[in-house]
CSV table of C-alpha atoms and ligand atoms in Angstrom, one decimal:
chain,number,residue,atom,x,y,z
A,98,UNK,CA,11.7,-87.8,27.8
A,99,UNK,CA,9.2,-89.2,30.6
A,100,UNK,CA,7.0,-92.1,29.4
A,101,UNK,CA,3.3,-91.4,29.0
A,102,UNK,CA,0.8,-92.7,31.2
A,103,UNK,CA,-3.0,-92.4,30.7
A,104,UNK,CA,-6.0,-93.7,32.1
A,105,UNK,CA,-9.6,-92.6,32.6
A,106,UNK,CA,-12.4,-92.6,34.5
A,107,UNK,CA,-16.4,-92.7,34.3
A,108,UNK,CA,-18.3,-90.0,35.8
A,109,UNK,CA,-21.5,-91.8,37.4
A,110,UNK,CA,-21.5,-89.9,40.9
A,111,UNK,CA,-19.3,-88.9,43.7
A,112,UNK,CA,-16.2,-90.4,44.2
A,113,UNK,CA,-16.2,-93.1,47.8
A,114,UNK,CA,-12.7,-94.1,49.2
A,115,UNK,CA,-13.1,-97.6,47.2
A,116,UNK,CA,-12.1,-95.4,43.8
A,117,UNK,CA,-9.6,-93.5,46.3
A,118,UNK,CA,-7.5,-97.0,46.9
A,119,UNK,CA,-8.5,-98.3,43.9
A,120,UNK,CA,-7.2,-95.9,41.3
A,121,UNK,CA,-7.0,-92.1,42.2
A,122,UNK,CA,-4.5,-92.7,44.6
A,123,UNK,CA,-2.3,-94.5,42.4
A,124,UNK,CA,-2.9,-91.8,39.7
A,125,UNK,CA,-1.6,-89.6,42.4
A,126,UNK,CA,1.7,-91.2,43.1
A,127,UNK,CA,2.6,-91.8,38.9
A,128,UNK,CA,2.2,-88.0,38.1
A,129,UNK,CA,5.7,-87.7,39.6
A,130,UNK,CA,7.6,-89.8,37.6
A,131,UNK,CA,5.5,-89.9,34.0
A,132,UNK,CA,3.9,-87.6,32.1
A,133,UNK,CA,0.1,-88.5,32.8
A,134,UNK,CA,-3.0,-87.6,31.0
A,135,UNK,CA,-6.2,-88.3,33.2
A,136,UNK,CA,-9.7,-87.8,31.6
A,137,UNK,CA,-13.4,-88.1,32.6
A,138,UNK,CA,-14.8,-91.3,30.4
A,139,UNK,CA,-18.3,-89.6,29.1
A,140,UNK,CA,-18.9,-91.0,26.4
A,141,UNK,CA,-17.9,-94.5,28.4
A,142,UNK,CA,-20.4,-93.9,31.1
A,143,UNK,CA,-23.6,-93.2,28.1
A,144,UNK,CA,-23.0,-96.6,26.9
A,145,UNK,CA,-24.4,-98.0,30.5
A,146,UNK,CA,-26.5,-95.0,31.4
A,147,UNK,CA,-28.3,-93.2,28.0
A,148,UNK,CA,-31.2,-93.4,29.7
A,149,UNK,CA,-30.1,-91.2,32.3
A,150,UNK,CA,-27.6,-89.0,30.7
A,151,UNK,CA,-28.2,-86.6,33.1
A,152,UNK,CA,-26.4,-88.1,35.7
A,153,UNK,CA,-22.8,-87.8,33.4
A,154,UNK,CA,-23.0,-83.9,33.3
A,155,UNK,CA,-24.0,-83.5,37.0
A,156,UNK,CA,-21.0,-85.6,38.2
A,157,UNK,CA,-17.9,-84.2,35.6
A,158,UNK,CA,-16.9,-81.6,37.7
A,159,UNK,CA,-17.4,-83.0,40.7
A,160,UNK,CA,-15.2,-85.7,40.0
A,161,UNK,CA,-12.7,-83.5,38.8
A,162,UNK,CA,-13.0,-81.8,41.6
A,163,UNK,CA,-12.5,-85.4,43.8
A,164,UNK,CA,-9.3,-85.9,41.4
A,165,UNK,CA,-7.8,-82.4,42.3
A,166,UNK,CA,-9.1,-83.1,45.8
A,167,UNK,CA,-7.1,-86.0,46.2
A,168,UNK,CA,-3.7,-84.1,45.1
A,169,UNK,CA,-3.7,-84.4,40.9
A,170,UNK,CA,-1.4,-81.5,40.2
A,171,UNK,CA,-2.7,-79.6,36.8
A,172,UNK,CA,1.0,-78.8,36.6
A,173,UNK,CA,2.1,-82.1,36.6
A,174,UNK,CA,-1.0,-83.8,34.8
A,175,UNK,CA,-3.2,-83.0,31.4
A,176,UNK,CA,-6.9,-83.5,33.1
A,177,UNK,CA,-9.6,-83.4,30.2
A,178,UNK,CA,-12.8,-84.6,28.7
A,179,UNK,CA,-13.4,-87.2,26.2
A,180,UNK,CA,-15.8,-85.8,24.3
A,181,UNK,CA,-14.4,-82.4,24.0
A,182,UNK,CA,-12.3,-83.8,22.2
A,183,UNK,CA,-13.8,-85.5,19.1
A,184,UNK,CA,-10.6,-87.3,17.5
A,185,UNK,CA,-11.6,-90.2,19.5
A,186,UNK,CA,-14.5,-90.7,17.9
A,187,UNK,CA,-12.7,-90.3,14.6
A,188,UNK,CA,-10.1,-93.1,15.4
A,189,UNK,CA,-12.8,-94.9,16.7
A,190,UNK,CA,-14.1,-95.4,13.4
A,191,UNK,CA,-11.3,-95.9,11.6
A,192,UNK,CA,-10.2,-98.8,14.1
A,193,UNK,CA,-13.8,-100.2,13.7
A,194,UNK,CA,-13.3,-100.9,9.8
A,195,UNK,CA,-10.8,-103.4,10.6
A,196,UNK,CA,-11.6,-104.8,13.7
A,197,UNK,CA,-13.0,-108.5,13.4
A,198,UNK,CA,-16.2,-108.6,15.5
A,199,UNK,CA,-15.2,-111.3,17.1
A,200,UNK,CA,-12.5,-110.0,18.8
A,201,UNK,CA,-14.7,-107.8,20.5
A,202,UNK,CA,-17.6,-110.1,21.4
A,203,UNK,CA,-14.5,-112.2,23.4
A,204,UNK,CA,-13.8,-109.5,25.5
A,205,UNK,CA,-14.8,-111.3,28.8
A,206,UNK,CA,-16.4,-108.1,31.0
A,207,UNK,CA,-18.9,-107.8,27.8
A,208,UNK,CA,-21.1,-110.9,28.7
A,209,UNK,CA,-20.5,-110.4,32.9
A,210,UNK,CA,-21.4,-107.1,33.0
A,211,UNK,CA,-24.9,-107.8,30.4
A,212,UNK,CA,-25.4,-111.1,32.7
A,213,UNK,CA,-24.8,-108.3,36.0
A,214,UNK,CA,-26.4,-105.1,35.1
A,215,UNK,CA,-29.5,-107.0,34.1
A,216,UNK,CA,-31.7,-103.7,34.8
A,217,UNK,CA,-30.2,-101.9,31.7
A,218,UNK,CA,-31.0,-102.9,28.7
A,219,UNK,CA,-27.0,-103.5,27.2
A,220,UNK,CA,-27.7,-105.3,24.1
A,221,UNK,CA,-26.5,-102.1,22.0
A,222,UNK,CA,-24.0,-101.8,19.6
A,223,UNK,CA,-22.4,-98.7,21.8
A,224,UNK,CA,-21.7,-101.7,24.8
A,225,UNK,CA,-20.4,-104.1,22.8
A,226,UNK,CA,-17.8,-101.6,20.7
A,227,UNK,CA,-16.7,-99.6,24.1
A,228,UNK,CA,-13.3,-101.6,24.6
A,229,UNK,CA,-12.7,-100.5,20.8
A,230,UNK,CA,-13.4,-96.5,22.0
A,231,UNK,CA,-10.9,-97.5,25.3
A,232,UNK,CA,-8.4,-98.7,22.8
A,233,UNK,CA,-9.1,-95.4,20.8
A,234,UNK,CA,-8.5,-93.3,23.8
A,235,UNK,CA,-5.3,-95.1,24.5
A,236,UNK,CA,-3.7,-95.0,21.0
A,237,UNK,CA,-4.6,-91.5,20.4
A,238,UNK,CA,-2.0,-90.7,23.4
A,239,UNK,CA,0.8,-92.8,22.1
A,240,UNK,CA,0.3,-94.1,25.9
A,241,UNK,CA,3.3,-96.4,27.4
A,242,UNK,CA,1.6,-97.3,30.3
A,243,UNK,CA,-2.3,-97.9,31.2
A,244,UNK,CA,-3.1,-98.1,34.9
A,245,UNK,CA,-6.3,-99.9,35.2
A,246,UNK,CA,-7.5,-102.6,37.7
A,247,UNK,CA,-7.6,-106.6,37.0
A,248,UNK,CA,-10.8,-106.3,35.1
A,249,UNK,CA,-9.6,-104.2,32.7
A,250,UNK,CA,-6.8,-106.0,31.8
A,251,UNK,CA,-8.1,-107.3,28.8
A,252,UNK,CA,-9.0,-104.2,26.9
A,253,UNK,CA,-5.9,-103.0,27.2
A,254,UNK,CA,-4.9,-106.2,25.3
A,255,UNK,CA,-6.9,-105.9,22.8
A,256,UNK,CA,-5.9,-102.4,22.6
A,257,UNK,CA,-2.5,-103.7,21.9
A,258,UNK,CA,-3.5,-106.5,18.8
A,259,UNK,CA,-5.3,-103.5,17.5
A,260,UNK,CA,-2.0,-101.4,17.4
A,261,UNK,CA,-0.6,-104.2,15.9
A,262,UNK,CA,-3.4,-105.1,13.7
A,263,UNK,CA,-3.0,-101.3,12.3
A,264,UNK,CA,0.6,-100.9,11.8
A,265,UNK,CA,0.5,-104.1,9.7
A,266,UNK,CA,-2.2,-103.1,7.5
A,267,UNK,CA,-0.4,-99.4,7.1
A,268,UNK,CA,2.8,-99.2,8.5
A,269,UNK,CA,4.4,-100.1,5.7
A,270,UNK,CA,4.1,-97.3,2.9
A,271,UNK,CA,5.8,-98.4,-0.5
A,272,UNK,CA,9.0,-96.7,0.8
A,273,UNK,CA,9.4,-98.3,4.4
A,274,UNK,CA,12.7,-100.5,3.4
A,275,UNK,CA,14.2,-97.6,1.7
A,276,UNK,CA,13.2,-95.3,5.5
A,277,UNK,CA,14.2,-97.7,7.7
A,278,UNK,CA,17.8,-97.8,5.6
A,279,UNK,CA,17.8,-94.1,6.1
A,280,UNK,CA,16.9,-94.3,9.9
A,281,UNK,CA,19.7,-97.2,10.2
A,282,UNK,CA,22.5,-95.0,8.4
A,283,UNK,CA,21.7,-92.4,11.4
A,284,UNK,CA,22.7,-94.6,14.2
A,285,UNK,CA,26.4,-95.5,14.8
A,286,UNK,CA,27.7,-98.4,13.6
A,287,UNK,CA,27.9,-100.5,16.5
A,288,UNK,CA,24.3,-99.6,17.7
A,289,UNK,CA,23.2,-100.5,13.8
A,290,UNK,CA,24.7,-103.7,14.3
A,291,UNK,CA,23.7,-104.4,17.9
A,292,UNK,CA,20.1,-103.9,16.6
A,293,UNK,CA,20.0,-105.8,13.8
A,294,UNK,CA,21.6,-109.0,16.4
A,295,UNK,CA,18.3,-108.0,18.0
A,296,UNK,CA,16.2,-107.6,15.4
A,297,UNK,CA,17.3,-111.4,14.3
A,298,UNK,CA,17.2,-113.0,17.5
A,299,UNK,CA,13.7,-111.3,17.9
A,300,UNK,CA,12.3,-112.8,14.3
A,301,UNK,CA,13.7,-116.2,15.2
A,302,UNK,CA,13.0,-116.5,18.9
A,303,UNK,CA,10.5,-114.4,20.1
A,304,UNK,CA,12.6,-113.4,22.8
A,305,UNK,CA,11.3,-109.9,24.7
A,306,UNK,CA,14.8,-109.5,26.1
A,307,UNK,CA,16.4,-109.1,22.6
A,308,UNK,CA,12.8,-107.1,21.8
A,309,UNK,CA,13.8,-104.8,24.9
A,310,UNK,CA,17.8,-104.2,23.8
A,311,UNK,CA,16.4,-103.8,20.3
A,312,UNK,CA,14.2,-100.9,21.9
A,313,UNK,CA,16.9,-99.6,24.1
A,314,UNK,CA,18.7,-98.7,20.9
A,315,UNK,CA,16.2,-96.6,19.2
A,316,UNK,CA,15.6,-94.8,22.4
A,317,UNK,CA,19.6,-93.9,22.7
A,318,UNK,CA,19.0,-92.8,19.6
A,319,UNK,CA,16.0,-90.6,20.0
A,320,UNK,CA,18.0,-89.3,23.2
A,321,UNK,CA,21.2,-88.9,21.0
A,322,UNK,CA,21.3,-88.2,17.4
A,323,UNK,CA,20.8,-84.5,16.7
A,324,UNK,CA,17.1,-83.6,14.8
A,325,UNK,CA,15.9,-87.5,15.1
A,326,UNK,CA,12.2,-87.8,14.5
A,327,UNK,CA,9.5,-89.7,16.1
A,328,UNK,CA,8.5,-91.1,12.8
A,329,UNK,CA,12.5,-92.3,12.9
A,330,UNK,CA,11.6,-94.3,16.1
A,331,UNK,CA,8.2,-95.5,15.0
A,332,UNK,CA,9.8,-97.0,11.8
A,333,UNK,CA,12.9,-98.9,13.9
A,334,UNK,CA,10.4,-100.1,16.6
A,335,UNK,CA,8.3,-101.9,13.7
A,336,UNK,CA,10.6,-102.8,11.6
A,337,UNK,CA,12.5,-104.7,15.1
A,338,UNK,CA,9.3,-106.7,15.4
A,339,UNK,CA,9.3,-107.3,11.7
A,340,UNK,CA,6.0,-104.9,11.2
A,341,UNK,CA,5.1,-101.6,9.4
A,342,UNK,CA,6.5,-98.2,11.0
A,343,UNK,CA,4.9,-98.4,14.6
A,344,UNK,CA,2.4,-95.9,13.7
A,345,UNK,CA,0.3,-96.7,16.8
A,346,UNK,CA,2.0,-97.8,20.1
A,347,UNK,CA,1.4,-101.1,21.9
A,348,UNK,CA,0.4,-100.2,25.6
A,349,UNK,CA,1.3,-101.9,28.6
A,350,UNK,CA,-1.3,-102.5,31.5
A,351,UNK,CA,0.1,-101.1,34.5
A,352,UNK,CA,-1.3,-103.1,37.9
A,353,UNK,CA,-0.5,-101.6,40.8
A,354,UNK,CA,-1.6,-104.0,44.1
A,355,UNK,CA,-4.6,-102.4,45.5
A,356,UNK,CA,-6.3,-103.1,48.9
A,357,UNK,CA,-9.4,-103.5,48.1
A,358,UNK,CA,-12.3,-102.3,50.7
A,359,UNK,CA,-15.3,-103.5,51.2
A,360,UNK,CA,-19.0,-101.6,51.6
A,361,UNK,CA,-20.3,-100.5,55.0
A,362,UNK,CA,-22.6,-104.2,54.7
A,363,UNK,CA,-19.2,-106.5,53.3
A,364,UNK,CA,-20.2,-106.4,49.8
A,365,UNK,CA,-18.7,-104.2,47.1
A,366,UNK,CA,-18.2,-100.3,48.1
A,367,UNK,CA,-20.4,-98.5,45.8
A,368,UNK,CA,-22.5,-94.9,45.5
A,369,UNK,CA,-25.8,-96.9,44.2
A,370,UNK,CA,-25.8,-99.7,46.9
A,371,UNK,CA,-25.9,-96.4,49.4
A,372,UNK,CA,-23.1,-98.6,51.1
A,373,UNK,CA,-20.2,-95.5,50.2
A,374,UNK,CA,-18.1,-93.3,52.5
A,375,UNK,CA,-18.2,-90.5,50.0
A,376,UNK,CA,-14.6,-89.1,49.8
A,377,UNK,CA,-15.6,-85.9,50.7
A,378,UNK,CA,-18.2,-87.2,53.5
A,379,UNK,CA,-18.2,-84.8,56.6
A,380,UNK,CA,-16.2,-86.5,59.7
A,381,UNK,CA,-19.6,-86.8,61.7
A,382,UNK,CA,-21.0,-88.6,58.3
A,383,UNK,CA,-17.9,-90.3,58.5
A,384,UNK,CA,-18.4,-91.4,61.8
A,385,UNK,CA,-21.8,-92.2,62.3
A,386,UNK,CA,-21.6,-94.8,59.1
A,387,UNK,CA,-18.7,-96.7,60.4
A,388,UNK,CA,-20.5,-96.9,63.5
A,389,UNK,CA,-23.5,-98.4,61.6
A,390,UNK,CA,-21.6,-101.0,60.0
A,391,UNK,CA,-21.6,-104.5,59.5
A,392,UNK,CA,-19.8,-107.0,62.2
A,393,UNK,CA,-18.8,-110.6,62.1
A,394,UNK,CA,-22.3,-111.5,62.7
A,395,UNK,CA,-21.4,-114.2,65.4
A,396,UNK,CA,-20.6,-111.0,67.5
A,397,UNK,CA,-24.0,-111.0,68.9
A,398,UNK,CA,-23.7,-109.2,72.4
A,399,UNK,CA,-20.5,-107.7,73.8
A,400,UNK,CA,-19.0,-111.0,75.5
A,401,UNK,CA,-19.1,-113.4,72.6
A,402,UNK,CA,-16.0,-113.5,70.5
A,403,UNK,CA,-15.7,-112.7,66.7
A,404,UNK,CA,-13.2,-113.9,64.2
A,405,UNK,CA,-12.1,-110.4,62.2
A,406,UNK,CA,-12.2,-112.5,59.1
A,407,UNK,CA,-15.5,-112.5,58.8
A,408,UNK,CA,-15.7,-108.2,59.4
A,409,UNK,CA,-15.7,-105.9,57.0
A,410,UNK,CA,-14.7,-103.5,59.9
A,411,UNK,CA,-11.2,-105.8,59.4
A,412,UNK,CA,-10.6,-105.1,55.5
A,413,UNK,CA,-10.6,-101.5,56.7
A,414,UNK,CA,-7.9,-102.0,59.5
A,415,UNK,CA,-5.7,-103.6,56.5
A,416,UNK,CA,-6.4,-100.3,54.6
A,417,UNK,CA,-6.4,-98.0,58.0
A,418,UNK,CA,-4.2,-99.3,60.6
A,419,UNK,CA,-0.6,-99.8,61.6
A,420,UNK,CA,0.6,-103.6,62.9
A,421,UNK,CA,-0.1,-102.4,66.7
A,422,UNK,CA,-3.5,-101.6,66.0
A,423,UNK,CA,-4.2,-104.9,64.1
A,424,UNK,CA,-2.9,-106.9,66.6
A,425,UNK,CA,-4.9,-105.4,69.3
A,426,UNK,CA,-7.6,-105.4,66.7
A,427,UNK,CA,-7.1,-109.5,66.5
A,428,UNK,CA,-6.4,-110.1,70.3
A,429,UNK,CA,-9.5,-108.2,71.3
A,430,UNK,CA,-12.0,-109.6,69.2
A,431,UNK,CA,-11.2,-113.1,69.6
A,432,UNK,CA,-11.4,-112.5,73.4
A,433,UNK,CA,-14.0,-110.7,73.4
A,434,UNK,CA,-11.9,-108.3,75.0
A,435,UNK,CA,-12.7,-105.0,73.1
A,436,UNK,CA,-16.7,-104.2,71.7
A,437,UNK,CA,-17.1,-103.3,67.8
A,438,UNK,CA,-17.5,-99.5,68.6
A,439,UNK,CA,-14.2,-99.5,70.6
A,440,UNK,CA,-12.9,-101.5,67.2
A,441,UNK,CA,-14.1,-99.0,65.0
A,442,UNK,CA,-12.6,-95.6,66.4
A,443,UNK,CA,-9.4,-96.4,65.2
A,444,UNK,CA,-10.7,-96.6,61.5
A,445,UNK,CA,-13.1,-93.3,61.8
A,446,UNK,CA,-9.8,-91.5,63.4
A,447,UNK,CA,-7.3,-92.6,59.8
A,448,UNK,CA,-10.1,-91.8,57.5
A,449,UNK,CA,-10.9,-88.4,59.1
A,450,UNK,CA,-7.3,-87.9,59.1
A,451,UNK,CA,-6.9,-88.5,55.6
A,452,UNK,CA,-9.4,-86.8,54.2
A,453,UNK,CA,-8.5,-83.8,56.0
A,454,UNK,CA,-6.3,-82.0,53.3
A,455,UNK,CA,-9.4,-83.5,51.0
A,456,UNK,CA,-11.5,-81.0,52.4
A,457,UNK,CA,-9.3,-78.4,52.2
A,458,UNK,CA,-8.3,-78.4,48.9
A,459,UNK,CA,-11.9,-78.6,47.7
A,460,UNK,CA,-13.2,-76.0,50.0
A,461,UNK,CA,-10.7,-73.9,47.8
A,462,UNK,CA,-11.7,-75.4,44.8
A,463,UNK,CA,-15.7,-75.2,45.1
A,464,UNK,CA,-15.2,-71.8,46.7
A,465,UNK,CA,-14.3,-70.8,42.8
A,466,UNK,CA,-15.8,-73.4,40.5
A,467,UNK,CA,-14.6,-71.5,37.5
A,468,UNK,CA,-11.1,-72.6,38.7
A,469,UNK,CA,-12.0,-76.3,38.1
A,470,UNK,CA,-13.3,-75.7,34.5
A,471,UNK,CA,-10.5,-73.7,33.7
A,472,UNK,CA,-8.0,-76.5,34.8
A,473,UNK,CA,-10.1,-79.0,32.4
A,474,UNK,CA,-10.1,-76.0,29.6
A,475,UNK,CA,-6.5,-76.0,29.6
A,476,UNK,CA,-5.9,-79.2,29.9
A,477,UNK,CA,-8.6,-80.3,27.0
A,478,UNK,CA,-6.1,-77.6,24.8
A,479,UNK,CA,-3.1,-79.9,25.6
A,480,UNK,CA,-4.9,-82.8,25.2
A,481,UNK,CA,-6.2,-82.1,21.9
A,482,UNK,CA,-3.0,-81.3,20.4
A,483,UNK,CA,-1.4,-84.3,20.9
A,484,UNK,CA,-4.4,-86.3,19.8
A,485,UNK,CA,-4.5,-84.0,16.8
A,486,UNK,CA,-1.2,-85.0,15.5
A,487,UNK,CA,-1.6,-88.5,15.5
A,488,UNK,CA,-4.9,-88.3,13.8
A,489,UNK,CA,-2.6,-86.9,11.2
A,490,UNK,CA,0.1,-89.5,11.5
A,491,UNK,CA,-3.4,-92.0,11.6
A,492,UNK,CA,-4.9,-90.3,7.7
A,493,UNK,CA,-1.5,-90.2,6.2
A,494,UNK,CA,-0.6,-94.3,7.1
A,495,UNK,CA,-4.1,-94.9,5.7
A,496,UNK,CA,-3.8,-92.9,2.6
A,497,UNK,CA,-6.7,-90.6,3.8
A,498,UNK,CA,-4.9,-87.5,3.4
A,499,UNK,CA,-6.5,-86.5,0.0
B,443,LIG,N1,-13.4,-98.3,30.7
B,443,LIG,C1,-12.8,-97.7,31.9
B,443,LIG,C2,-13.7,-98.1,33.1
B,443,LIG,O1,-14.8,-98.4,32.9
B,443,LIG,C3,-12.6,-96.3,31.8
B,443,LIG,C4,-11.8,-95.9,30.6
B,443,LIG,C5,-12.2,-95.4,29.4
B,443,LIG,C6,-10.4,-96.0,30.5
B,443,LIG,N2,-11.2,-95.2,28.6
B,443,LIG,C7,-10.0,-95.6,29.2
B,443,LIG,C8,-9.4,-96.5,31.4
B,443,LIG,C9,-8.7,-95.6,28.7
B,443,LIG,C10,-8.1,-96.5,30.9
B,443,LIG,C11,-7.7,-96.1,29.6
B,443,LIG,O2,-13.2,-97.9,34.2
B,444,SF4,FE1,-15.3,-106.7,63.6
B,444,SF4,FE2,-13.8,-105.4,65.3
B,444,SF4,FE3,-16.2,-106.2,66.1
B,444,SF4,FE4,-14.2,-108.0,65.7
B,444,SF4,S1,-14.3,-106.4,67.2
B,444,SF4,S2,-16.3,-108.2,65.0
B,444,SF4,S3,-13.1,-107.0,64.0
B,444,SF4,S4,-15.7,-104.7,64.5
């Protein structure tokens, strides 16, 4: 079975080429190998901009559109929308019975991004509990694998002491010994064993290698042992760590290294600071605001020379350009040898060629807009099921299924 992958992403506008390298790209490239669910973060974006909750429903399907754009394959991935699908908002609340408010008020982008966005007013009670509706988007999924950038990092681990938090308070029903027996009796002898080393070496050390051999066991098992059940797996995997059954499952944070690239001015790419190169920009857009842009400011007329560390124009050659172009990027500069236009045609050609099959696809696409809906329909179907089930799984561990 492929591991799950999920992530999301706010819809606050078009997407640039900064959310291209950033994350969509990546998103791209995992859909191969995992089974990945991508969604468009609504509610997320409300809890900076419900005062201008318009700007959510104008930019949904035009960053679906972006995502489908950029080569996400509705065969390949389950694309959908958070609040279609209400169960998050249900585990939400459960998860926010439990969880200490502290844990919450340490999350480290919650006082940055009040101290940064200082024109919105994000003193509410729907800021400071987002990380808890990212950790109930997660869990929902049974998700393996997050990909998120460095700032994120931290919700997806407290996303993970939540999981943990949960399956301790009800994982264990009054039965668990007598089920994990029962799961244990399934597995050959030598894997029962083997575990149980594990399982040991785990309780007494710590160590993640005997967690990860433990692991490997239950997943030869799943693989293996005719009719086993996921609860079967979610009752070995807690019990190896000493816990309840794993009702919910522990995420990992998936970082993938990103080049990161600058605004048309230097400072961070983004739609608001009107410093973007949209992804699906026109080339003569394209061209005419790399022209425009920002130069190591030493560079005052054509014969003094720069130093490309201090160009933005440069962080796009490390995005842009093969080693033959950089180096005649470095040589000329620092002689004065090429001018900043000359510079900048090699960066206007890559990103005209890459968005090329970009515009194609949405021409397609925005030819038919129905086509795009119908992909998120579909997809919000598959989506739902799964989250259905472990709102299930989630009422019977908590002894709500009266
Ligand atoms: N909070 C993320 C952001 O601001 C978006 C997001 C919401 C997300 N839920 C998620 C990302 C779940 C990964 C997994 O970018
Ligand atoms: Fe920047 Fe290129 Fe001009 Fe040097 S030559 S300042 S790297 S645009």
């Amino acid at each position: 079975m492929k591991t799950r992958v999920l992530s999301g992403m706010r819809p606050t506008g078009s997407m640039h080429l900064g959310h291209y390298l950033g994350a969509l790209k990546n998103w791209v490239a995992l859909q191969d190998q995992h089974e990945c669910f991508y969604f468009v973060a609504d509610w997320h974006a409300l809890t900076t901009h419900y005062e201008e909750s318009e700007v959510i429903g104008q930019s949904v399907y035009e960053m679906v559109t972006d995502w489908l754009a950029a080569g996400l394959d509705p065969d390949k991935s389950t694309i959908f929308i958070q609040s279609r699908i209400p169960e998050h908002a249900e585990l939400f609340t459960l998860l926010a019975m439990g969880t200490p408010l502290g844990w919450l008020e340490r999350v480290p982008t919650y006082k940055d991004q009040i101290e940064k966005l200082k024109d919105r007013d994000l003193a509410t009670y729907g800021f400071l509990g987002y990380p808890l509706l990212q950790a109930a988007d997660i869990l929902i999924y049974k998700a393996a694998y997050v990909p998120v950038g460095e700032d994120q990092a931290s919700h997806v681990e407290l996303t993970r002491e939540v999981a943990r938090r949960f399956n301790n308070l009800y994982g264990r029903g009054k039965d668990f010994e007598a089920q994990v027996a029962a799961a244990l009796a399934r597995l050959a002898k030598d894997d029962a064993r083997y575990y149980d080393k594990q399982r040991k070496a785990f309780g007494e050390t710590g160590s993640d290698e005997a967690r990860a051999k433990g692991e490997g066991i239950v997943r030869k098992a799943a693989a293996q042992v005719s009719g086993w059940r996921a609860e079967e797996s979610e009752l070995l995997l807690g019990h190896l760590k000493g816990s309840g059954r794993s009702v919910l499952v522990e995420p990992q944070a998936l970082h993938t290294e990103v080049l990161r690239l600058p605004g048309l001015d230097g400072t961070k790419m983004s739609k608001s600071y009107g410093n973007a190169i949209l992804m699906r920009d026109e080339p003569d857009a394209v061209a005419k605001k790399v022209r425009g842009m920002a130069t190591d400011p030493a560079r005052v007329r054509r014969s003094d020379p720069g130093d490309p560390e201090k160009c933005p124009v440069w962080q796009f050659h490390g995005a842009y350009s093969d080693a033959a172009t950089k180096a005649w990027v470095v040589k000329g500069c620092t002689t004065a040898g090429i001018g900043c236009l000359e510079c900048k045609q090699p960066v206007i050609d890559a990103i005209v060629r890459q968005q090329q099959p970009w515009r194609e696809r949405a021409a397609v696409l925005t030819a038919e807009p129905q086509k795009v809906q119908r992909i998120v329909e579909a997809g919000t179907e598959r989506a739902r099921s799964v989250a259905q089930q472990t709102m299930k799984d989630v009422r019977a561990a908590m002894g709500l299924d009266y």
